[in-house]
Amino acid sequence: MPVDVNDKNFEEKVLRSANTVIVDFWAEWCTPCKKIEPILEKLEKKYAGKLTVARMNVEENPRTPASYGVRSIPCLIIFHQGQPRDTLIGLQPPSSIEKALRRFL
Amino acid sequence: MREVDMAIIGGGPAGLTAGLYGARATLKTVVLEKQAPGGQILLTDLIENYPGFPGGINPEELSKRMKAQVEEFGGEVIIDEIDGIEKEGNLWRVTGWENEYLAKAVIVATGSEPKKLNVPGEREFTGRGVSYCATCDGPFFKGQPMAVVGGGDSAVSEAIYLTKYASKVYLIHRRDKLRAEGIWQKRAFENPKIEFIWDTVVKEIRGDKKVRELLLENVKTGKMSKLPVEAIFIFIGMNPNVDLVKDIVELAPSGRIKVNMKMETSAPGIFAAGDVIEIAYEQVSVAVGTGAIAAMTAVEYINKNFG
């Protein structure tokens, strides 16, 4: 299951994670964001142990999205060894997300 | 590999309706959706012109209900992204990201996606002020001036939606009148936050880390001007998603799939429905109607050829 992260635990859960982490920036108001969830859950199962799926609510957590320039959701940012490596904006098909992730898995 | 009777590609209103009819015909029916069921309707905040829901219905709720109705009769809605269709004897092999399906009939309901303006700055600032989804991104620009480009239902209704957040919404349209439904036009003209910029096209989107201004051209006078905005929402029509089938079925001059009144394409066993077919009206009610027709024709086809 995706882990919910916030401004406070972002560093611990994402930046210092041993896994590659894909962060799904979302908000209650964003219906398309909900379309990404089932895909991420499938990918998490497929790459269990190597990939962590994290979700951040941009309404409740203003700091982290702002520091990564998130001004459009759905937005997926892939973190690997503490650094943002790739950003996917807008609705994405499973193959594009997997392709972007593969380089780090 | 899975053997099915009817494989429906796309889980928007057309595909889900086809799934409902396939399932009710007691055929083994799968609806293959690359994201989550709902399709384009999920980009809007409220659907007011789908009959039976006075006061409007939330698109997420409508999608859930449509999916539940497919499943109620034994149809399956599967998250899979299809990237190939090939003939195999009298069947069609449908290849996906996760699985392969061998189907007696295929219904293509792949819908459409927003057209781009194709001007400098558009790609660069996508996600940093350039958006194709008002409900997704409007709240990021609270209290700021925004622009909307287009003159159809989406442009006008989303401009009205954005006035909830914007200090001002400039509606930029290349003609001098709107194409949107009358009710949308009336609401837009009455909205004090919307300013219309007629006969005008966007030539360039400029900014630094994010969008700062638009370069505009009046198409009648040729005069150029600058408009300071923090966000630009683009609703200038849709492109059909035909890549999957463009070498298998005949397309109409518009680039959409050519179908007859029974939603048959030029390829036997392949039917099409929804925004991807040659119909000028991109409406949920139309998608649903064509989805039903496509499925009923596919049932006839299966009974005749495999019965």
mmCIF file of C-alpha atoms in Angstrom:
data_model
loop_
_atom_site.group_PDB
_atom_site.id
_atom_site.type_symbol
_atom_site.label_atom_id
_atom_site.label_comp_id
_atom_site.label_asym_id
_atom_site.label_seq_id
_atom_site.Cartn_x
_atom_site.Cartn_y
_atom_site.Cartn_z
ATOM 1 C CA MET A 1 0.000 0.000 0.000
ATOM 2 C CA PRO A 2 1.252 3.516 -0.772
ATOM 3 C CA VAL A 3 2.609 5.368 2.243
ATOM 4 C CA ASP A 4 1.232 8.819 3.038
ATOM 5 C CA VAL A 5 4.013 11.328 3.502
ATOM 6 C CA ASN A 6 3.952 14.930 4.732
ATOM 7 C CA ASP A 7 6.198 17.984 5.007
ATOM 8 C CA LYS A 8 7.541 16.700 8.330
ATOM 9 C CA ASN A 9 8.513 13.149 7.411
ATOM 10 C CA PHE A 10 9.383 13.730 3.750
ATOM 11 C CA GLU A 11 13.117 13.700 4.361
ATOM 12 C CA GLU A 12 13.018 10.505 6.384
ATOM 13 C CA LYS A 13 10.519 8.587 4.256
ATOM 14 C CA VAL A 14 11.573 9.762 0.801
ATOM 15 C CA LEU A 15 14.996 11.394 0.690
ATOM 16 C CA ARG A 16 16.667 8.911 3.038
ATOM 17 C CA SER A 17 14.868 5.835 1.742
ATOM 18 C CA ALA A 18 17.017 2.955 0.526
ATOM 19 C CA ASN A 19 14.368 2.258 -2.106
ATOM 20 C CA THR A 20 13.573 4.255 -5.189
ATOM 21 C CA VAL A 21 10.537 6.311 -4.220
ATOM 22 C CA ILE A 22 7.843 7.598 -6.539
ATOM 23 C CA VAL A 23 5.899 10.437 -4.937
ATOM 24 C CA ASP A 24 2.358 11.027 -6.122
ATOM 25 C CA PHE A 25 1.402 14.651 -5.456
ATOM 26 C CA TRP A 26 -2.377 14.811 -5.266
ATOM 27 C CA ALA A 27 -5.351 16.697 -3.809
ATOM 28 C CA GLU A 28 -8.945 15.905 -3.002
ATOM 29 C CA TRP A 29 -10.087 18.384 -5.671
ATOM 30 C CA CYS A 30 -8.150 16.555 -8.420
ATOM 31 C CA THR A 31 -10.259 13.761 -9.852
ATOM 32 C CA PRO A 32 -7.674 12.651 -12.437
ATOM 33 C CA CYS A 33 -5.183 12.122 -9.594
ATOM 34 C CA LYS A 34 -7.350 9.239 -8.488
ATOM 35 C CA LYS A 35 -6.800 7.583 -11.851
ATOM 36 C CA ILE A 36 -3.075 7.222 -11.153
ATOM 37 C CA GLU A 37 -3.549 5.299 -7.885
ATOM 38 C CA PRO A 38 -4.422 1.838 -9.245
ATOM 39 C CA ILE A 39 -1.442 1.962 -11.599
ATOM 40 C CA LEU A 40 0.969 2.854 -8.804
ATOM 41 C CA GLU A 41 -0.399 0.075 -6.640
ATOM 42 C CA LYS A 42 0.261 -2.416 -9.441
ATOM 43 C CA LEU A 43 3.797 -1.132 -9.927
ATOM 44 C CA GLU A 44 4.488 -1.301 -6.205
ATOM 45 C CA LYS A 45 3.500 -4.967 -6.191
ATOM 46 C CA LYS A 46 5.531 -5.691 -9.301
ATOM 47 C CA TYR A 47 8.698 -4.102 -7.879
ATOM 48 C CA ALA A 48 8.120 -5.035 -4.253
ATOM 49 C CA GLY A 49 11.186 -4.476 -2.077
ATOM 50 C CA LYS A 50 12.792 -2.065 -4.545
ATOM 51 C CA LEU A 51 10.100 0.556 -5.063
ATOM 52 C CA THR A 52 8.201 2.628 -2.519
ATOM 53 C CA VAL A 53 5.065 4.465 -3.580
ATOM 54 C CA ALA A 54 4.397 7.596 -1.532
ATOM 55 C CA ARG A 55 1.468 10.001 -1.675
ATOM 56 C CA MET A 56 1.539 13.620 -0.640
ATOM 57 C CA ASN A 57 -1.559 15.765 -0.272
ATOM 58 C CA VAL A 58 -0.563 19.164 -1.667
ATOM 59 C CA GLU A 59 -3.339 20.995 0.187
ATOM 60 C CA GLU A 60 -2.183 19.845 3.595
ATOM 61 C CA ASN A 61 1.529 20.062 2.819
ATOM 62 C CA PRO A 62 2.459 23.334 1.114
ATOM 63 C CA ARG A 63 6.224 23.254 1.673
ATOM 64 C CA THR A 64 7.451 20.170 -0.189
ATOM 65 C CA PRO A 65 5.392 20.695 -3.381
ATOM 66 C CA ALA A 66 6.527 24.326 -3.528
ATOM 67 C CA SER A 67 10.179 23.380 -3.117
ATOM 68 C CA TYR A 68 9.928 21.016 -6.092
ATOM 69 C CA GLY A 69 7.909 23.492 -8.164
ATOM 70 C CA VAL A 70 4.725 21.417 -8.263
ATOM 71 C CA ARG A 71 2.044 23.621 -9.876
ATOM 72 C CA SER A 72 0.099 20.983 -11.722
ATOM 73 C CA ILE A 73 -1.283 17.655 -10.600
ATOM 74 C CA PRO A 74 -1.313 14.732 -11.048
ATOM 75 C CA CYS A 75 2.448 15.036 -10.675
ATOM 76 C CA LEU A 76 4.797 12.124 -10.063
ATOM 77 C CA ILE A 77 8.387 12.722 -8.997
ATOM 78 C CA ILE A 78 10.855 9.844 -8.855
ATOM 79 C CA PHE A 79 13.443 10.094 -6.057
ATOM 80 C CA HIS A 80 16.534 7.918 -6.107
ATOM 81 C CA GLN A 81 19.268 8.212 -3.481
ATOM 82 C CA GLY A 82 17.796 11.416 -2.109
ATOM 83 C CA GLN A 83 17.586 13.262 -5.422
ATOM 84 C CA PRO A 84 14.637 13.996 -7.705
ATOM 85 C CA ARG A 85 15.508 12.195 -10.955
ATOM 86 C CA ASP A 86 12.411 12.481 -13.100
ATOM 87 C CA THR A 87 9.069 14.304 -13.085
ATOM 88 C CA LEU A 88 5.906 13.150 -14.838
ATOM 89 C CA ILE A 89 3.139 15.727 -15.136
ATOM 90 C CA GLY A 90 -0.470 14.949 -16.008
ATOM 91 C CA LEU A 91 -2.210 11.643 -16.472
ATOM 92 C CA GLN A 92 0.231 8.954 -17.514
ATOM 93 C CA PRO A 93 -0.310 5.485 -18.930
ATOM 94 C CA PRO A 94 1.277 2.609 -16.971
ATOM 95 C CA SER A 95 4.004 2.016 -19.563
ATOM 96 C CA SER A 96 5.363 5.579 -19.303
ATOM 97 C CA ILE A 97 5.516 5.421 -15.520
ATOM 98 C CA GLU A 98 7.216 2.033 -15.630
ATOM 99 C CA LYS A 99 9.683 3.195 -18.274
ATOM 100 C CA ALA A 100 10.643 6.212 -16.170
ATOM 101 C CA LEU A 101 11.067 4.004 -13.088
ATOM 102 C CA ARG A 102 13.013 1.212 -14.752
ATOM 103 C CA ARG A 103 16.185 3.289 -14.972
ATOM 104 C CA PHE A 104 16.388 3.293 -11.184
ATOM 105 C CA LEU A 105 15.206 -0.226 -10.366
ATOM 106 C CA MET B 1 -3.353 -15.023 -22.377
ATOM 107 C CA ARG B 2 -7.067 -14.711 -21.842
ATOM 108 C CA GLU B 3 -9.799 -15.804 -24.201
ATOM 109 C CA VAL B 4 -12.803 -13.526 -24.150
ATOM 110 C CA ASP B 5 -15.848 -12.838 -26.289
ATOM 111 C CA MET B 6 -15.723 -9.058 -26.284
ATOM 112 C CA ALA B 7 -12.685 -6.894 -25.561
ATOM 113 C CA ILE B 8 -13.475 -3.217 -25.131
ATOM 114 C CA ILE B 9 -10.541 -0.849 -25.283
ATOM 115 C CA GLY B 10 -11.137 2.267 -23.205
ATOM 116 C CA GLY B 11 -13.110 2.693 -19.993
ATOM 117 C CA GLY B 12 -14.835 6.018 -20.515
ATOM 118 C CA PRO B 13 -18.624 6.329 -20.825
ATOM 119 C CA ALA B 14 -18.665 4.655 -24.282
ATOM 120 C CA GLY B 15 -16.516 1.703 -23.233
ATOM 121 C CA LEU B 16 -18.320 1.149 -19.949
ATOM 122 C CA THR B 17 -21.701 1.223 -21.671
ATOM 123 C CA ALA B 18 -20.473 -1.297 -24.245
ATOM 124 C CA GLY B 19 -19.245 -3.396 -21.314
ATOM 125 C CA LEU B 20 -22.667 -3.272 -19.706
ATOM 126 C CA TYR B 21 -24.386 -4.467 -22.880
ATOM 127 C CA GLY B 22 -21.771 -7.163 -23.513
ATOM 128 C CA ALA B 23 -22.107 -8.461 -19.969
ATOM 129 C CA ARG B 24 -25.898 -8.430 -20.121
ATOM 130 C CA ALA B 25 -25.712 -10.494 -23.311
ATOM 131 C CA THR B 26 -23.916 -13.022 -21.034
ATOM 132 C CA LEU B 27 -20.765 -12.769 -23.112
ATOM 133 C CA LYS B 28 -17.342 -12.916 -21.505
ATOM 134 C CA THR B 29 -16.649 -9.194 -21.571
ATOM 135 C CA VAL B 30 -13.591 -7.203 -20.527
ATOM 136 C CA VAL B 31 -13.223 -3.424 -20.473
ATOM 137 C CA LEU B 32 -9.537 -2.519 -20.703
ATOM 138 C CA GLU B 33 -8.711 0.898 -19.287
ATOM 139 C CA LYS B 34 -5.183 2.279 -19.135
ATOM 140 C CA GLN B 35 -5.763 4.512 -16.118
ATOM 141 C CA ALA B 36 -8.950 4.334 -14.126
ATOM 142 C CA PRO B 37 -12.531 4.155 -15.423
ATOM 143 C CA GLY B 38 -14.146 7.436 -16.424
ATOM 144 C CA GLY B 39 -12.104 8.823 -19.283
ATOM 145 C CA GLN B 40 -12.232 12.491 -20.195
ATOM 146 C CA ILE B 41 -15.220 13.237 -17.960
ATOM 147 C CA LEU B 42 -12.910 13.056 -14.954
ATOM 148 C CA LEU B 43 -11.340 16.320 -16.076
ATOM 149 C CA THR B 44 -14.481 18.294 -15.377
ATOM 150 C CA ASP B 45 -16.078 19.111 -12.019
ATOM 151 C CA LEU B 46 -19.775 18.538 -12.688
ATOM 152 C CA ILE B 47 -21.841 17.028 -15.512
ATOM 153 C CA GLU B 48 -25.097 18.887 -15.961
ATOM 154 C CA ASN B 49 -26.331 17.595 -19.289
ATOM 155 C CA TYR B 50 -26.462 13.853 -18.717
ATOM 156 C CA PRO B 51 -30.155 13.049 -18.366
ATOM 157 C CA GLY B 52 -31.508 11.736 -15.093
ATOM 158 C CA PHE B 53 -29.362 13.839 -12.788
ATOM 159 C CA PRO B 54 -30.989 17.217 -12.155
ATOM 160 C CA GLY B 55 -28.515 19.395 -10.288
ATOM 161 C CA GLY B 56 -25.698 17.606 -12.118
ATOM 162 C CA ILE B 57 -23.603 14.614 -11.207
ATOM 163 C CA ASN B 58 -19.999 14.414 -10.074
ATOM 164 C CA PRO B 59 -17.982 12.704 -12.838
ATOM 165 C CA GLU B 60 -16.170 10.432 -10.416
ATOM 166 C CA GLU B 61 -19.486 9.246 -9.018
ATOM 167 C CA LEU B 62 -20.888 8.680 -12.511
ATOM 168 C CA SER B 63 -17.797 6.675 -13.507
ATOM 169 C CA LYS B 64 -18.035 4.524 -10.382
ATOM 170 C CA ARG B 65 -21.692 3.807 -11.049
ATOM 171 C CA MET B 66 -21.048 2.905 -14.674
ATOM 172 C CA LYS B 67 -18.249 0.547 -13.647
ATOM 173 C CA ALA B 68 -20.383 -1.042 -10.910
ATOM 174 C CA GLN B 69 -23.125 -1.659 -13.444
ATOM 175 C CA VAL B 70 -20.727 -3.505 -15.776
ATOM 176 C CA GLU B 71 -19.583 -5.660 -12.859
ATOM 177 C CA GLU B 72 -23.133 -6.277 -11.647
ATOM 178 C CA PHE B 73 -23.690 -8.398 -14.758
ATOM 179 C CA GLY B 74 -20.341 -10.174 -14.700
ATOM 180 C CA GLY B 75 -18.290 -7.863 -16.919
ATOM 181 C CA GLU B 76 -14.721 -7.125 -15.865
ATOM 182 C CA VAL B 77 -13.059 -3.724 -15.808
ATOM 183 C CA ILE B 78 -9.292 -4.249 -15.956
ATOM 184 C CA ILE B 79 -6.455 -1.730 -15.666
ATOM 185 C CA ASP B 80 -4.271 -2.481 -18.655
ATOM 186 C CA GLU B 81 -2.771 -0.411 -21.413
ATOM 187 C CA ILE B 82 -3.270 -1.839 -24.874
ATOM 188 C CA ASP B 83 -0.510 -1.354 -27.399
ATOM 189 C CA GLY B 84 -1.367 -3.770 -30.195
ATOM 190 C CA ILE B 85 -4.224 -5.414 -32.083
ATOM 191 C CA GLU B 86 -3.608 -8.176 -34.622
ATOM 192 C CA LYS B 87 -5.810 -10.567 -36.516
ATOM 193 C CA GLU B 88 -5.458 -14.221 -35.600
ATOM 194 C CA GLY B 89 -7.706 -16.470 -37.692
ATOM 195 C CA ASN B 90 -11.206 -15.155 -37.109
ATOM 196 C CA LEU B 91 -10.194 -13.683 -33.745
ATOM 197 C CA TRP B 92 -8.336 -10.546 -32.680
ATOM 198 C CA ARG B 93 -5.279 -10.677 -30.484
ATOM 199 C CA VAL B 94 -5.160 -7.653 -28.190
ATOM 200 C CA THR B 95 -1.791 -7.080 -26.515
ATOM 201 C CA GLY B 96 -1.520 -5.127 -23.308
ATOM 202 C CA TRP B 97 1.023 -3.928 -20.784
ATOM 203 C CA GLU B 98 0.050 -6.734 -18.417
ATOM 204 C CA ASN B 99 -1.786 -9.349 -20.393
ATOM 205 C CA GLU B 100 -2.880 -10.591 -23.803
ATOM 206 C CA TYR B 101 -6.483 -11.113 -24.779
ATOM 207 C CA LEU B 102 -7.876 -13.185 -27.639
ATOM 208 C CA ALA B 103 -11.292 -11.780 -28.546
ATOM 209 C CA LYS B 104 -14.111 -12.606 -30.926
ATOM 210 C CA ALA B 105 -15.007 -8.924 -31.179
ATOM 211 C CA VAL B 106 -13.193 -5.726 -30.248
ATOM 212 C CA ILE B 107 -14.804 -2.380 -29.481
ATOM 213 C CA VAL B 108 -12.472 0.577 -29.778
ATOM 214 C CA ALA B 109 -13.531 3.285 -27.338
ATOM 215 C CA THR B 110 -10.167 4.964 -26.862
ATOM 216 C CA GLY B 111 -11.547 8.497 -26.773
ATOM 217 C CA SER B 112 -9.559 11.607 -27.411
ATOM 218 C CA GLU B 113 -7.060 13.852 -25.745
ATOM 219 C CA PRO B 114 -6.635 17.629 -25.574
ATOM 220 C CA LYS B 115 -5.070 19.397 -28.539
ATOM 221 C CA LYS B 116 -1.975 21.460 -27.989
ATOM 222 C CA LEU B 117 -1.600 25.047 -29.150
ATOM 223 C CA ASN B 118 1.871 24.280 -30.566
ATOM 224 C CA VAL B 119 3.358 27.662 -29.709
ATOM 225 C CA PRO B 120 6.731 28.470 -28.139
ATOM 226 C CA GLY B 121 6.716 28.070 -24.360
ATOM 227 C CA GLU B 122 3.804 25.630 -24.242
ATOM 228 C CA ARG B 123 5.824 22.491 -23.653
ATOM 229 C CA GLU B 124 8.426 24.241 -21.512
ATOM 230 C CA PHE B 125 5.829 25.621 -19.102
ATOM 231 C CA THR B 126 3.509 22.602 -18.964
ATOM 232 C CA GLY B 127 3.059 21.969 -15.259
ATOM 233 C CA ARG B 128 4.356 25.448 -14.460
ATOM 234 C CA GLY B 129 1.341 27.470 -15.496
ATOM 235 C CA VAL B 130 0.307 25.761 -18.734
ATOM 236 C CA SER B 131 -2.520 23.334 -18.041
ATOM 237 C CA TYR B 132 -5.187 21.271 -19.786
ATOM 238 C CA CYS B 133 -7.178 20.542 -16.597
ATOM 239 C CA ALA B 134 -8.867 23.363 -14.694
ATOM 240 C CA THR B 135 -10.134 21.190 -11.833
ATOM 241 C CA CYS B 136 -6.599 19.819 -11.297
ATOM 242 C CA ASP B 137 -4.623 23.009 -11.371
ATOM 243 C CA GLY B 138 -6.947 25.969 -10.780
ATOM 244 C CA PRO B 139 -6.421 25.932 -6.986
ATOM 245 C CA PHE B 140 -2.634 26.390 -7.437
ATOM 246 C CA PHE B 141 -3.218 29.913 -8.762
ATOM 247 C CA LYS B 142 -5.591 31.350 -6.145
ATOM 248 C CA GLY B 143 -6.103 35.096 -6.403
ATOM 249 C CA GLN B 144 -4.095 35.372 -9.622
ATOM 250 C CA PRO B 145 -5.024 36.323 -13.199
ATOM 251 C CA MET B 146 -5.492 33.388 -15.547
ATOM 252 C CA ALA B 147 -6.187 32.914 -19.237
ATOM 253 C CA VAL B 148 -8.369 30.328 -20.942
ATOM 254 C CA VAL B 149 -8.003 29.630 -24.658
ATOM 255 C CA GLY B 150 -10.927 28.371 -26.731
ATOM 256 C CA GLY B 151 -14.600 29.020 -27.416
ATOM 257 C CA GLY B 152 -16.330 25.655 -27.042
ATOM 258 C CA ASP B 153 -18.098 24.010 -24.112
ATOM 259 C CA SER B 154 -14.894 23.039 -22.320
ATOM 260 C CA ALA B 155 -13.256 26.449 -22.622
ATOM 261 C CA VAL B 156 -16.302 28.404 -21.486
ATOM 262 C CA SER B 157 -17.402 26.072 -18.688
ATOM 263 C CA GLU B 158 -13.856 25.776 -17.326
ATOM 264 C CA ALA B 159 -13.411 29.572 -17.500
ATOM 265 C CA ILE B 160 -16.489 29.886 -15.290
ATOM 266 C CA TYR B 161 -15.131 27.200 -12.940
ATOM 267 C CA LEU B 162 -11.792 29.010 -12.684
ATOM 268 C CA THR B 163 -13.449 32.246 -11.508
ATOM 269 C CA LYS B 164 -13.784 30.417 -8.152
ATOM 270 C CA TYR B 165 -10.020 30.857 -7.773
ATOM 271 C CA ALA B 166 -8.847 33.539 -10.213
ATOM 272 C CA SER B 167 -8.686 37.279 -9.605
ATOM 273 C CA LYS B 168 -9.685 37.506 -13.263
ATOM 274 C CA VAL B 169 -10.135 35.126 -16.182
ATOM 275 C CA TYR B 170 -9.337 36.245 -19.731
ATOM 276 C CA LEU B 171 -11.136 34.106 -22.282
ATOM 277 C CA ILE B 172 -9.104 34.242 -25.483
ATOM 278 C CA HIS B 173 -10.926 33.109 -28.600
ATOM 279 C CA ARG B 174 -9.835 33.247 -32.214
ATOM 280 C CA ARG B 175 -13.315 34.191 -33.444
ATOM 281 C CA ASP B 176 -15.820 36.882 -32.407
ATOM 282 C CA LYS B 177 -18.427 34.518 -31.049
ATOM 283 C CA LEU B 178 -18.513 31.404 -28.877
ATOM 284 C CA ARG B 179 -19.415 27.892 -29.953
ATOM 285 C CA ALA B 180 -20.368 26.698 -26.441
ATOM 286 C CA GLU B 181 -23.874 25.656 -25.344
ATOM 287 C CA GLY B 182 -26.210 28.632 -24.802
ATOM 288 C CA ILE B 183 -26.393 28.134 -21.056
ATOM 289 C CA TRP B 184 -22.594 28.333 -20.763
ATOM 290 C CA GLN B 185 -22.484 31.485 -22.868
ATOM 291 C CA LYS B 186 -25.165 33.124 -20.735
ATOM 292 C CA ARG B 187 -23.332 32.275 -17.506
ATOM 293 C CA ALA B 188 -20.015 33.471 -18.890
ATOM 294 C CA PHE B 189 -21.388 36.802 -20.148
ATOM 295 C CA GLU B 190 -22.993 37.391 -16.748
ATOM 296 C CA ASN B 191 -19.810 36.593 -14.838
ATOM 297 C CA PRO B 192 -18.044 39.824 -13.819
ATOM 298 C CA LYS B 193 -14.655 38.107 -13.477
ATOM 299 C CA ILE B 194 -14.520 36.980 -17.120
ATOM 300 C CA GLU B 195 -13.134 39.320 -19.748
ATOM 301 C CA PHE B 196 -13.397 38.270 -23.380
ATOM 302 C CA ILE B 197 -10.537 38.797 -25.793
ATOM 303 C CA TRP B 198 -12.036 38.185 -29.238
ATOM 304 C CA ASP B 199 -10.426 37.472 -32.609
ATOM 305 C CA THR B 200 -7.176 36.703 -30.883
ATOM 306 C CA VAL B 201 -4.649 33.878 -30.849
ATOM 307 C CA VAL B 202 -1.785 33.085 -28.494
ATOM 308 C CA LYS B 203 1.581 33.346 -30.274
ATOM 309 C CA GLU B 204 3.898 32.620 -27.372
ATOM 310 C CA ILE B 205 3.870 31.742 -23.684
ATOM 311 C CA ARG B 206 6.615 33.485 -21.725
ATOM 312 C CA GLY B 207 7.946 33.284 -18.213
ATOM 313 C CA ASP B 208 10.915 32.517 -16.015
ATOM 314 C CA LYS B 209 10.410 29.620 -13.615
ATOM 315 C CA LYS B 210 6.715 29.826 -14.354
ATOM 316 C CA VAL B 211 4.327 31.499 -16.756
ATOM 317 C CA ARG B 212 4.374 35.314 -16.583
ATOM 318 C CA GLU B 213 2.789 36.595 -19.784
ATOM 319 C CA LEU B 214 1.244 35.718 -23.114
ATOM 320 C CA LEU B 215 2.061 37.231 -26.453
ATOM 321 C CA LEU B 216 -1.215 37.697 -28.329
ATOM 322 C CA GLU B 217 -2.123 38.536 -31.887
ATOM 323 C CA ASN B 218 -5.392 40.001 -33.045
ATOM 324 C CA VAL B 219 -6.161 38.028 -36.207
ATOM 325 C CA LYS B 220 -8.239 40.859 -37.736
ATOM 326 C CA THR B 221 -5.863 43.772 -37.178
ATOM 327 C CA GLY B 222 -2.568 41.874 -36.893
ATOM 328 C CA LYS B 223 -1.814 43.886 -33.755
ATOM 329 C CA MET B 224 0.372 42.190 -31.146
ATOM 330 C CA SER B 225 -0.058 42.668 -27.404
ATOM 331 C CA LYS B 226 1.135 41.255 -24.095
ATOM 332 C CA LEU B 227 -1.109 39.903 -21.364
ATOM 333 C CA PRO B 228 0.283 39.279 -17.873
ATOM 334 C CA VAL B 229 -1.131 36.024 -16.417
ATOM 335 C CA GLU B 230 0.111 33.355 -14.028
ATOM 336 C CA ALA B 231 -1.649 30.450 -15.711
ATOM 337 C CA ILE B 232 -3.046 29.498 -19.106
ATOM 338 C CA PHE B 233 -5.618 26.750 -19.550
ATOM 339 C CA ILE B 234 -5.950 25.377 -23.075
ATOM 340 C CA PHE B 235 -9.254 23.946 -24.371
ATOM 341 C CA ILE B 236 -9.084 24.131 -28.153
ATOM 342 C CA GLY B 237 -10.555 20.748 -28.977
ATOM 343 C CA MET B 238 -9.555 17.141 -28.902
ATOM 344 C CA ASN B 239 -7.450 14.746 -30.966
ATOM 345 C CA PRO B 240 -8.803 11.200 -31.333
ATOM 346 C CA ASN B 241 -6.653 8.379 -29.945
ATOM 347 C CA VAL B 242 -6.413 6.308 -33.127
ATOM 348 C CA ASP B 243 -2.762 5.205 -33.088
ATOM 349 C CA LEU B 244 -3.683 1.704 -32.003
ATOM 350 C CA VAL B 245 -5.965 1.004 -34.975
ATOM 351 C CA LYS B 246 -4.980 3.467 -37.690
ATOM 352 C CA ASP B 247 -3.446 0.711 -39.848
ATOM 353 C CA ILE B 248 -6.320 -1.713 -39.295
ATOM 354 C CA VAL B 249 -9.472 0.362 -39.786
ATOM 355 C CA GLU B 250 -10.371 3.117 -42.195
ATOM 356 C CA LEU B 251 -10.264 6.640 -40.822
ATOM 357 C CA ALA B 252 -12.521 9.504 -41.842
ATOM 358 C CA PRO B 253 -11.013 12.731 -43.261
ATOM 359 C CA SER B 254 -11.234 14.210 -39.750
ATOM 360 C CA GLY B 255 -8.777 11.572 -38.519
ATOM 361 C CA ARG B 256 -11.416 9.808 -36.461
ATOM 362 C CA ILE B 257 -12.581 6.236 -37.017
ATOM 363 C CA LYS B 258 -15.059 5.821 -39.836
ATOM 364 C CA VAL B 259 -18.122 3.832 -38.735
ATOM 365 C CA ASN B 260 -21.560 3.120 -40.159
ATOM 366 C CA MET B 261 -24.845 3.543 -38.291
ATOM 367 C CA LYS B 262 -24.191 0.243 -36.485
ATOM 368 C CA MET B 263 -20.737 1.334 -35.316
ATOM 369 C CA GLU B 264 -19.032 -1.169 -37.602
ATOM 370 C CA THR B 265 -15.556 -0.170 -38.799
ATOM 371 C CA SER B 266 -13.980 -1.312 -42.071
ATOM 372 C CA ALA B 267 -12.472 -4.337 -40.260
ATOM 373 C CA PRO B 268 -14.813 -7.272 -39.510
ATOM 374 C CA GLY B 269 -15.105 -7.861 -35.788
ATOM 375 C CA ILE B 270 -13.875 -4.374 -34.870
ATOM 376 C CA PHE B 271 -16.427 -1.823 -33.758
ATOM 377 C CA ALA B 272 -15.920 1.669 -32.386
ATOM 378 C CA ALA B 273 -17.758 4.088 -30.112
ATOM 379 C CA GLY B 274 -17.429 7.371 -28.250
ATOM 380 C CA ASP B 275 -15.208 10.357 -29.014
ATOM 381 C CA VAL B 276 -12.910 8.344 -31.266
ATOM 382 C CA ILE B 277 -15.578 7.947 -33.984
ATOM 383 C CA GLU B 278 -16.665 10.356 -36.641
ATOM 384 C CA ILE B 279 -19.266 12.269 -34.635
ATOM 385 C CA ALA B 280 -19.007 15.982 -34.081
ATOM 386 C CA TYR B 281 -20.537 16.018 -30.613
ATOM 387 C CA GLU B 282 -18.293 15.032 -27.723
ATOM 388 C CA GLN B 283 -21.007 14.445 -25.157
ATOM 389 C CA VAL B 284 -21.425 11.761 -22.502
ATOM 390 C CA SER B 285 -24.943 11.016 -23.738
ATOM 391 C CA VAL B 286 -23.668 10.518 -27.295
ATOM 392 C CA ALA B 287 -20.770 8.327 -26.130
ATOM 393 C CA VAL B 288 -23.158 6.184 -24.115
ATOM 394 C CA GLY B 289 -25.522 5.814 -27.094
ATOM 395 C CA THR B 290 -22.789 4.815 -29.515
ATOM 396 C CA GLY B 291 -21.319 2.426 -26.918
ATOM 397 C CA ALA B 292 -24.662 0.644 -26.670
ATOM 398 C CA ILE B 293 -24.994 0.403 -30.451
ATOM 399 C CA ALA B 294 -21.436 -0.908 -30.880
ATOM 400 C CA ALA B 295 -21.982 -3.601 -28.251
ATOM 401 C CA MET B 296 -25.332 -4.715 -29.663
ATOM 402 C CA THR B 297 -23.828 -4.971 -33.143
ATOM 403 C CA ALA B 298 -20.865 -6.891 -31.718
ATOM 404 C CA VAL B 299 -23.281 -9.329 -30.027
ATOM 405 C CA GLU B 300 -24.994 -9.922 -33.387
ATOM 406 C CA TYR B 301 -21.598 -10.412 -35.033
ATOM 407 C CA ILE B 302 -20.502 -12.945 -32.410
ATOM 408 C CA ASN B 303 -23.785 -14.883 -32.583
ATOM 409 C CA LYS B 304 -23.596 -15.019 -36.368
ATOM 410 C CA ASN B 305 -19.922 -15.980 -36.695
ATOM 411 C CA PHE B 306 -19.330 -18.059 -33.598
ATOM 412 C CA GLY B 307 -22.846 -19.161 -32.609
#
